[in-house]
């Protein structure tokens, strides 16, 4: 088992971002990421897919797409598509048709920023997901860096403040999104959670002020998706791409907010009588199952079953729990950072059946 750190969901000048693919690669190399997934709005810019190296460091740049119906009023339903081998924007008119098209072209479909509030001061509307009747998608973006920013900027002054102190923005995923995820999971679905930065590297001009706010480099140190793969990356683009997307599709990953402290090394596993499981897997309850979580640093850890906290500990580095009932078990970890309690790690669930 090998853990890789991936930052996903970001925009370049091919849509509404302020930087280039080159800027992204440079920032990713600086931050030590293993891979990035670039997702411009309604355009698949495939040419940039591949490894980018600098000295002994390298990063895999993968290209996905964020698709939505540009004619819809109001704007809603943004979908992240990874690994699909065709342009998908033409299917945007109907969310289910779009999801089907992603799946038919061997791609992964994630509901982007499920709850994305309006920020009227900046003329940003609510672009939440509305069509919850859809089926057959891979998962949801549990924690989106930009949705959370929209919750903390009631005035322009707040906007300027957070532009200069971006590390104060993130607290935890939007609570409605966490609740929605638990609701979907207990409906007998596999729903993979990922963390996205929604990086735009926007240029801000306010009077005499001019700067890039939320540069790629900032995002790449913040909300990442940590993926567990069975073998180390090989350096071959197609092999590694397949390995990453297979693990992501299986939910072998967790959302880590790496700014308060590196989340690398977090593990959540299950040991049954005859089987073992990691995040995203199913395991039979028969004969009992022992769940174990291990943190890279002591913190507040909570174990949830079907959305309810069943065990918690403060300043703890490990947790063990013997399960005798079927359920959806997942872990949340919180720690203090810059004077506030913040979400640090959100695991994908282990499905005990
Ligand atoms: Zn979006
Ligand atoms: Zn986006």
CSV table of C-alpha atoms and ligand atoms in Angstrom, one decimal:
chain,number,residue,atom,x,y,z
A,1,UNK,CA,0.0,0.0,0.0
A,2,UNK,CA,1.3,3.4,-0.9
A,3,UNK,CA,-0.2,6.8,-0.2
A,4,UNK,CA,-0.1,9.6,-2.8
A,5,UNK,CA,-1.2,13.2,-2.4
A,6,UNK,CA,-3.5,14.6,-5.1
A,7,UNK,CA,-4.9,18.0,-5.5
A,8,UNK,CA,-7.9,18.2,-7.7
A,9,UNK,CA,-10.5,20.6,-9.1
A,10,UNK,CA,-8.7,23.7,-10.5
A,11,UNK,CA,-9.1,26.1,-13.3
A,12,UNK,CA,-6.7,27.8,-15.8
A,13,UNK,CA,-7.0,30.6,-18.3
A,14,UNK,CA,-8.8,28.0,-20.6
A,15,UNK,CA,-11.8,28.8,-18.5
A,16,UNK,CA,-12.0,31.3,-15.6
A,17,UNK,CA,-8.7,30.7,-13.9
A,18,UNK,CA,-5.9,33.2,-13.7
A,19,UNK,CA,-2.9,30.9,-14.4
A,20,UNK,CA,-1.6,28.4,-16.8
A,21,UNK,CA,-1.0,24.6,-16.8
A,22,UNK,CA,2.7,25.5,-16.4
A,23,UNK,CA,2.0,27.6,-13.3
A,24,UNK,CA,0.0,24.6,-11.8
A,25,UNK,CA,2.8,22.2,-12.5
A,26,UNK,CA,5.4,24.5,-11.0
A,27,UNK,CA,3.3,25.0,-7.8
A,28,UNK,CA,2.6,21.3,-7.6
A,29,UNK,CA,6.3,20.4,-7.8
A,30,UNK,CA,7.1,23.0,-5.1
A,31,UNK,CA,4.5,21.6,-2.8
A,32,UNK,CA,5.6,17.9,-3.4
A,33,UNK,CA,2.2,16.7,-4.8
A,34,UNK,CA,2.2,13.4,-6.6
A,35,UNK,CA,-0.6,14.4,-9.0
A,36,UNK,CA,-3.0,17.2,-9.9
A,37,UNK,CA,-6.3,17.0,-11.8
A,38,UNK,CA,-7.1,20.1,-13.8
A,39,UNK,CA,-10.8,20.7,-14.5
A,40,UNK,CA,-11.5,23.7,-16.7
A,41,UNK,CA,-15.2,24.6,-17.2
A,42,UNK,CA,-16.8,22.9,-20.2
A,43,UNK,CA,-13.6,22.2,-22.0
A,44,UNK,CA,-11.3,19.2,-22.1
A,45,UNK,CA,-7.7,20.5,-22.6
A,46,UNK,CA,-6.1,17.1,-23.1
A,47,UNK,CA,-2.7,18.1,-24.5
A,48,UNK,CA,-1.3,18.9,-21.1
A,49,UNK,CA,-1.8,15.5,-19.6
A,50,UNK,CA,1.5,13.8,-18.6
A,51,UNK,CA,4.4,13.9,-16.2
A,52,UNK,CA,6.2,17.2,-15.6
A,53,UNK,CA,9.7,16.9,-14.0
A,54,UNK,CA,12.1,19.3,-12.4
A,55,UNK,CA,15.4,17.9,-11.2
A,56,UNK,CA,14.5,14.7,-9.3
A,57,UNK,CA,10.9,15.8,-8.6
A,58,UNK,CA,8.0,15.0,-10.8
A,59,UNK,CA,4.3,15.4,-10.8
A,60,UNK,CA,1.6,13.8,-12.9
A,61,UNK,CA,-0.8,16.3,-14.4
A,62,UNK,CA,-4.2,14.7,-15.3
A,63,UNK,CA,-6.9,16.5,-17.2
A,64,UNK,CA,-10.5,16.3,-16.3
A,65,UNK,CA,-13.4,18.7,-16.8
A,66,UNK,CA,-16.0,20.6,-14.8
A,67,UNK,CA,-19.2,20.5,-16.7
A,68,UNK,CA,-22.4,22.4,-16.3
A,69,UNK,CA,-25.3,23.7,-18.4
A,70,UNK,CA,-24.3,27.2,-19.3
A,71,UNK,CA,-27.8,28.0,-20.5
A,72,UNK,CA,-29.5,27.1,-17.2
A,73,UNK,CA,-31.0,29.9,-15.2
A,74,UNK,CA,-30.1,30.0,-12.4
A,75,UNK,CA,-26.8,28.3,-12.7
A,76,UNK,CA,-26.7,24.9,-10.8
A,77,UNK,CA,-25.3,21.4,-11.0
A,78,UNK,CA,-21.6,21.4,-11.6
A,79,UNK,CA,-20.2,18.0,-12.3
A,80,UNK,CA,-16.5,17.0,-12.1
A,81,UNK,CA,-15.5,14.4,-14.7
A,82,UNK,CA,-12.2,12.6,-14.5
A,83,UNK,CA,-10.7,10.1,-16.9
A,84,UNK,CA,-13.4,10.3,-19.6
A,85,UNK,CA,-12.0,10.0,-23.0
A,86,UNK,CA,-14.3,12.5,-24.7
A,87,UNK,CA,-15.5,16.1,-24.6
A,88,UNK,CA,-18.6,16.1,-22.3
A,89,UNK,CA,-19.9,19.6,-22.5
A,90,UNK,CA,-22.4,18.7,-25.1
A,91,UNK,CA,-24.2,16.5,-22.6
A,92,UNK,CA,-24.6,19.3,-20.0
A,93,UNK,CA,-28.3,19.9,-20.6
A,94,UNK,CA,-29.4,17.0,-18.4
A,95,UNK,CA,-27.4,15.9,-15.3
A,96,UNK,CA,-28.3,12.2,-15.7
A,97,UNK,CA,-27.5,12.1,-19.4
A,98,UNK,CA,-24.2,13.8,-18.5
A,99,UNK,CA,-23.4,11.3,-15.7
A,100,UNK,CA,-24.3,8.4,-18.1
A,101,UNK,CA,-22.0,9.8,-20.8
A,102,UNK,CA,-19.1,10.1,-18.3
A,103,UNK,CA,-19.6,6.5,-17.1
A,104,UNK,CA,-19.9,5.2,-20.7
A,105,UNK,CA,-16.6,6.7,-21.6
A,106,UNK,CA,-14.9,5.0,-18.6
A,107,UNK,CA,-14.8,8.2,-16.5
A,108,UNK,CA,-15.6,9.1,-12.9
A,109,UNK,CA,-18.4,11.6,-12.1
A,110,UNK,CA,-18.3,13.6,-8.9
A,111,UNK,CA,-20.9,16.1,-7.8
A,112,UNK,CA,-19.0,19.4,-7.3
A,113,UNK,CA,-19.6,21.7,-4.4
A,114,UNK,CA,-23.0,20.2,-3.4
A,115,UNK,CA,-23.9,23.1,-1.2
A,116,UNK,CA,-22.4,26.3,-2.5
A,117,UNK,CA,-24.0,29.4,-1.0
A,118,UNK,CA,-24.3,32.8,-2.6
A,119,UNK,CA,-21.9,35.6,-1.9
A,120,UNK,CA,-23.9,38.6,-3.0
A,121,UNK,CA,-21.1,41.2,-2.2
A,122,UNK,CA,-19.0,39.6,-4.9
A,123,UNK,CA,-22.0,38.9,-7.3
A,124,UNK,CA,-21.5,35.2,-6.7
A,125,UNK,CA,-24.7,33.2,-6.9
A,126,UNK,CA,-25.6,29.9,-5.2
A,127,UNK,CA,-24.4,27.1,-7.5
A,128,UNK,CA,-25.4,24.1,-5.4
A,129,UNK,CA,-26.3,20.8,-6.9
A,130,UNK,CA,-30.1,20.6,-7.2
A,131,UNK,CA,-30.9,17.4,-9.1
A,132,UNK,CA,-30.5,14.9,-6.3
A,133,UNK,CA,-32.6,12.3,-8.2
A,134,UNK,CA,-29.6,11.4,-10.3
A,135,UNK,CA,-28.0,7.9,-10.0
A,136,UNK,CA,-24.8,6.1,-10.9
A,137,UNK,CA,-22.3,8.9,-10.1
A,138,UNK,CA,-19.0,8.1,-8.3
A,139,UNK,CA,-19.2,10.4,-5.4
A,140,UNK,CA,-19.3,14.0,-4.1
A,141,UNK,CA,-16.9,16.8,-3.4
A,142,UNK,CA,-17.2,16.8,0.3
A,143,UNK,CA,-15.0,19.7,1.0
A,144,UNK,CA,-14.5,22.5,-1.6
A,145,UNK,CA,-12.2,25.4,-0.8
A,146,UNK,CA,-14.2,28.0,-2.6
A,147,UNK,CA,-17.7,27.1,-1.2
A,148,UNK,CA,-16.3,27.6,2.2
A,149,UNK,CA,-14.8,31.0,1.3
A,150,UNK,CA,-18.3,32.1,0.1
A,151,UNK,CA,-19.6,31.5,3.7
A,152,UNK,CA,-17.1,33.9,5.3
A,153,UNK,CA,-17.3,37.1,3.1
A,154,UNK,CA,-20.5,39.0,4.1
A,155,UNK,CA,-18.7,42.3,3.1
A,156,UNK,CA,-16.0,43.4,0.6
A,157,UNK,CA,-13.8,44.1,3.6
A,158,UNK,CA,-14.0,40.4,4.7
A,159,UNK,CA,-13.1,39.6,1.1
A,160,UNK,CA,-9.9,41.7,1.3
A,161,UNK,CA,-9.1,40.3,4.7
A,162,UNK,CA,-9.3,36.7,3.6
A,163,UNK,CA,-7.4,37.5,0.4
A,164,UNK,CA,-4.4,38.5,2.6
A,165,UNK,CA,-5.0,35.7,5.3
A,166,UNK,CA,-6.2,32.8,3.2
A,167,UNK,CA,-5.1,30.2,5.8
A,168,UNK,CA,-7.9,31.5,8.1
A,169,UNK,CA,-10.7,30.5,5.7
A,170,UNK,CA,-11.0,26.7,6.0
A,171,UNK,CA,-12.8,25.3,9.0
A,172,UNK,CA,-14.5,22.1,7.9
A,173,UNK,CA,-16.8,20.9,5.1
A,174,UNK,CA,-20.2,22.6,4.8
A,175,UNK,CA,-22.4,20.9,7.4
A,176,UNK,CA,-25.3,20.4,4.9
A,177,UNK,CA,-22.9,18.5,2.6
A,178,UNK,CA,-21.7,16.2,5.4
A,179,UNK,CA,-25.4,15.5,6.3
A,180,UNK,CA,-26.3,14.9,2.7
A,181,UNK,CA,-23.4,12.5,2.3
A,182,UNK,CA,-24.5,10.5,5.4
A,183,UNK,CA,-28.1,10.4,4.0
A,184,UNK,CA,-26.8,9.1,0.6
A,185,UNK,CA,-24.6,6.5,2.3
A,186,UNK,CA,-27.3,5.1,4.5
A,187,UNK,CA,-29.5,4.8,1.4
A,188,UNK,CA,-27.3,1.8,0.5
A,189,UNK,CA,-25.1,3.6,-2.0
A,190,UNK,CA,-21.4,3.7,-2.3
A,191,UNK,CA,-20.6,7.4,-2.5
A,192,UNK,CA,-16.9,8.4,-2.6
A,193,UNK,CA,-16.0,11.6,-0.9
A,194,UNK,CA,-13.2,13.8,-2.3
A,195,UNK,CA,-11.7,17.1,-1.3
A,196,UNK,CA,-11.3,19.8,-4.0
A,197,UNK,CA,-9.5,23.1,-4.0
A,198,UNK,CA,-11.4,24.8,-6.8
A,199,UNK,CA,-8.3,26.9,-7.3
A,200,UNK,CA,-8.6,29.8,-9.7
A,201,UNK,CA,-5.5,31.9,-8.9
A,202,UNK,CA,-7.6,34.9,-9.5
A,203,UNK,CA,-6.2,38.4,-10.1
A,204,UNK,CA,-7.7,40.9,-7.7
A,205,UNK,CA,-7.8,44.6,-8.5
A,206,UNK,CA,-9.2,46.8,-5.8
A,207,UNK,CA,-8.1,50.5,-6.0
A,208,UNK,CA,-4.4,50.5,-5.6
A,209,UNK,CA,-4.3,46.8,-4.6
A,210,UNK,CA,-3.4,44.2,-7.2
A,211,UNK,CA,-2.5,40.6,-6.3
A,212,UNK,CA,-3.1,37.0,-7.1
A,213,UNK,CA,-5.5,35.8,-4.5
A,214,UNK,CA,-5.5,32.1,-3.5
A,215,UNK,CA,-2.6,31.2,-5.7
A,216,UNK,CA,-2.3,27.5,-6.8
A,217,UNK,CA,0.5,27.0,-4.3
A,218,UNK,CA,-1.7,28.0,-1.4
A,219,UNK,CA,-4.4,25.5,-2.4
A,220,UNK,CA,-1.9,22.7,-2.9
A,221,UNK,CA,-0.9,22.9,0.8
A,222,UNK,CA,-4.5,22.9,2.0
A,223,UNK,CA,-7.4,20.6,1.0
A,224,UNK,CA,-6.0,17.5,-0.7
A,225,UNK,CA,-7.3,14.1,-1.6
A,226,UNK,CA,-4.9,11.4,-0.3
A,227,UNK,CA,-5.2,8.2,-2.3
A,228,UNK,CA,-4.1,4.7,-1.3
A,229,UNK,CA,-2.8,2.7,-4.2
A,230,UNK,CA,-1.6,-0.9,-4.1
A,231,UNK,CA,1.8,-0.3,-5.8
A,232,UNK,CA,4.0,2.8,-6.2
A,233,UNK,CA,3.5,5.0,-9.2
A,234,UNK,CA,5.6,3.7,-12.1
A,235,UNK,CA,6.3,6.9,-14.1
A,236,UNK,CA,4.2,5.6,-17.1
A,237,UNK,CA,1.3,8.0,-17.6
A,238,UNK,CA,-1.3,5.5,-18.7
A,239,UNK,CA,-0.5,2.9,-16.0
A,240,UNK,CA,-0.4,5.5,-13.2
A,241,UNK,CA,-3.6,7.3,-14.5
A,242,UNK,CA,-5.4,4.0,-14.4
A,243,UNK,CA,-4.1,3.1,-10.9
A,244,UNK,CA,-5.2,6.5,-9.5
A,245,UNK,CA,-8.6,6.5,-11.1
A,246,UNK,CA,-9.3,2.9,-10.0
A,247,UNK,CA,-8.4,3.7,-6.4
A,248,UNK,CA,-10.5,6.9,-6.5
A,249,UNK,CA,-13.4,5.1,-7.9
A,250,UNK,CA,-13.2,2.5,-5.1
A,251,UNK,CA,-13.1,5.2,-2.5
A,252,UNK,CA,-9.6,4.2,-1.3
A,253,UNK,CA,-8.9,7.7,-0.2
A,254,UNK,CA,-9.5,10.4,2.5
A,255,UNK,CA,-9.8,14.1,2.5
A,256,UNK,CA,-6.9,15.8,4.3
A,257,UNK,CA,-6.6,19.5,5.2
A,258,UNK,CA,-2.8,19.6,5.2
A,259,UNK,CA,-2.3,23.2,6.4
A,260,UNK,CA,-2.7,22.6,10.2
A,261,UNK,CA,-0.3,19.7,9.9
A,262,UNK,CA,0.5,16.9,7.3
A,263,UNK,CA,-2.2,14.3,7.2
A,264,UNK,CA,0.0,11.8,5.4
A,265,UNK,CA,0.0,8.5,7.3
A,266,UNK,CA,-3.6,8.5,8.3
A,267,UNK,CA,-5.1,5.0,8.0
A,268,UNK,CA,-8.6,3.5,8.6
A,269,UNK,CA,-8.8,-0.3,8.2
A,270,UNK,CA,-11.0,-3.2,9.2
A,271,UNK,CA,-10.0,-6.7,10.1
A,272,UNK,CA,-12.6,-9.4,9.9
A,273,UNK,CA,-12.5,-13.1,10.5
A,274,UNK,CA,-11.6,-13.9,6.9
A,275,UNK,CA,-11.2,-10.6,5.2
A,276,UNK,CA,-9.5,-7.2,5.6
A,277,UNK,CA,-10.7,-3.9,4.3
A,278,UNK,CA,-9.6,-0.3,3.7
A,279,UNK,CA,-11.6,2.8,3.2
A,280,UNK,CA,-14.1,2.3,0.4
A,281,UNK,CA,-14.3,-1.4,0.8
A,282,UNK,CA,-17.1,-3.7,2.0
A,283,UNK,CA,-16.5,-6.4,4.7
A,284,UNK,CA,-18.9,-9.0,6.1
A,285,UNK,CA,-19.9,-8.5,9.7
A,286,UNK,CA,-20.1,-12.3,10.4
A,287,UNK,CA,-17.7,-13.2,13.2
A,288,UNK,CA,-17.1,-9.6,14.2
A,289,UNK,CA,-14.9,-6.9,12.6
A,290,UNK,CA,-12.3,-4.7,14.3
A,291,UNK,CA,-12.0,-1.2,13.0
A,292,UNK,CA,-8.7,0.6,13.5
A,293,UNK,CA,-7.8,4.2,12.8
A,294,UNK,CA,-4.3,5.7,13.1
A,295,UNK,CA,-3.4,9.4,13.0
A,296,UNK,CA,-0.1,11.0,12.1
A,297,UNK,CA,-0.5,13.2,15.2
A,298,UNK,CA,-2.7,13.2,18.3
A,299,UNK,CA,-6.0,15.0,17.7
A,300,UNK,CA,-9.8,14.8,18.3
A,301,UNK,CA,-11.0,11.7,16.6
A,302,UNK,CA,-14.6,10.5,16.1
A,303,UNK,CA,-15.9,7.3,14.7
A,304,UNK,CA,-19.4,7.5,13.1
A,305,UNK,CA,-21.8,4.8,12.2
A,306,UNK,CA,-24.6,5.7,9.8
A,307,UNK,CA,-23.9,9.4,10.4
A,308,UNK,CA,-24.0,9.2,14.3
A,309,UNK,CA,-20.9,9.5,16.5
A,310,UNK,CA,-20.4,6.2,18.3
A,311,UNK,CA,-16.9,6.8,19.8
A,312,UNK,CA,-14.7,9.8,20.3
A,313,UNK,CA,-11.4,10.7,21.9
A,314,UNK,CA,-9.5,13.8,22.5
A,315,UNK,CA,-5.8,14.2,21.9
A,316,UNK,CA,-5.6,10.6,20.7
A,317,UNK,CA,-3.5,9.0,18.0
A,318,UNK,CA,-5.3,5.7,17.5
A,319,UNK,CA,-8.7,4.2,17.9
A,320,UNK,CA,-10.0,0.7,17.9
A,321,UNK,CA,-13.6,-0.5,17.9
A,322,UNK,CA,-15.2,-3.9,17.6
A,323,UNK,CA,-18.2,-4.0,15.3
A,324,UNK,CA,-21.0,-6.5,15.7
A,325,UNK,CA,-23.6,-4.7,13.6
A,326,UNK,CA,-23.7,-3.9,9.9
A,327,UNK,CA,-23.4,-0.2,9.1
A,328,UNK,CA,-21.4,2.5,7.3
A,329,UNK,CA,-18.4,3.4,9.5
A,330,UNK,CA,-16.3,6.5,8.9
A,331,UNK,CA,-13.8,8.7,10.8
A,332,UNK,CA,-13.6,12.4,11.3
A,333,UNK,CA,-10.6,14.1,12.9
A,334,UNK,CA,-10.4,17.7,14.2
A,335,UNK,CA,-7.5,19.7,15.5
A,336,UNK,CA,-6.8,23.3,16.6
A,337,UNK,CA,-5.2,25.6,14.2
A,338,UNK,CA,-4.8,29.4,14.5
A,339,UNK,CA,-7.1,29.5,17.5
A,340,UNK,CA,-10.0,27.5,16.1
A,341,UNK,CA,-11.1,23.9,15.9
A,342,UNK,CA,-10.8,22.8,12.3
A,343,UNK,CA,-11.6,19.7,10.3
A,344,UNK,CA,-8.4,17.9,9.6
A,345,UNK,CA,-9.2,14.4,8.2
A,346,UNK,CA,-12.4,12.9,6.7
A,347,UNK,CA,-12.1,9.3,5.8
A,348,UNK,CA,-14.1,7.4,3.2
A,349,UNK,CA,-16.4,4.8,4.9
A,350,UNK,CA,-15.9,1.1,5.4
A,351,UNK,CA,-19.1,-0.7,4.5
A,352,UNK,CA,-19.8,-3.4,7.1
A,353,UNK,CA,-22.5,-5.7,5.6
B,1,LIG,ZN1,-18.1,24.8,-10.0
B,2,LIG,ZN1,-14.6,24.8,-10.2
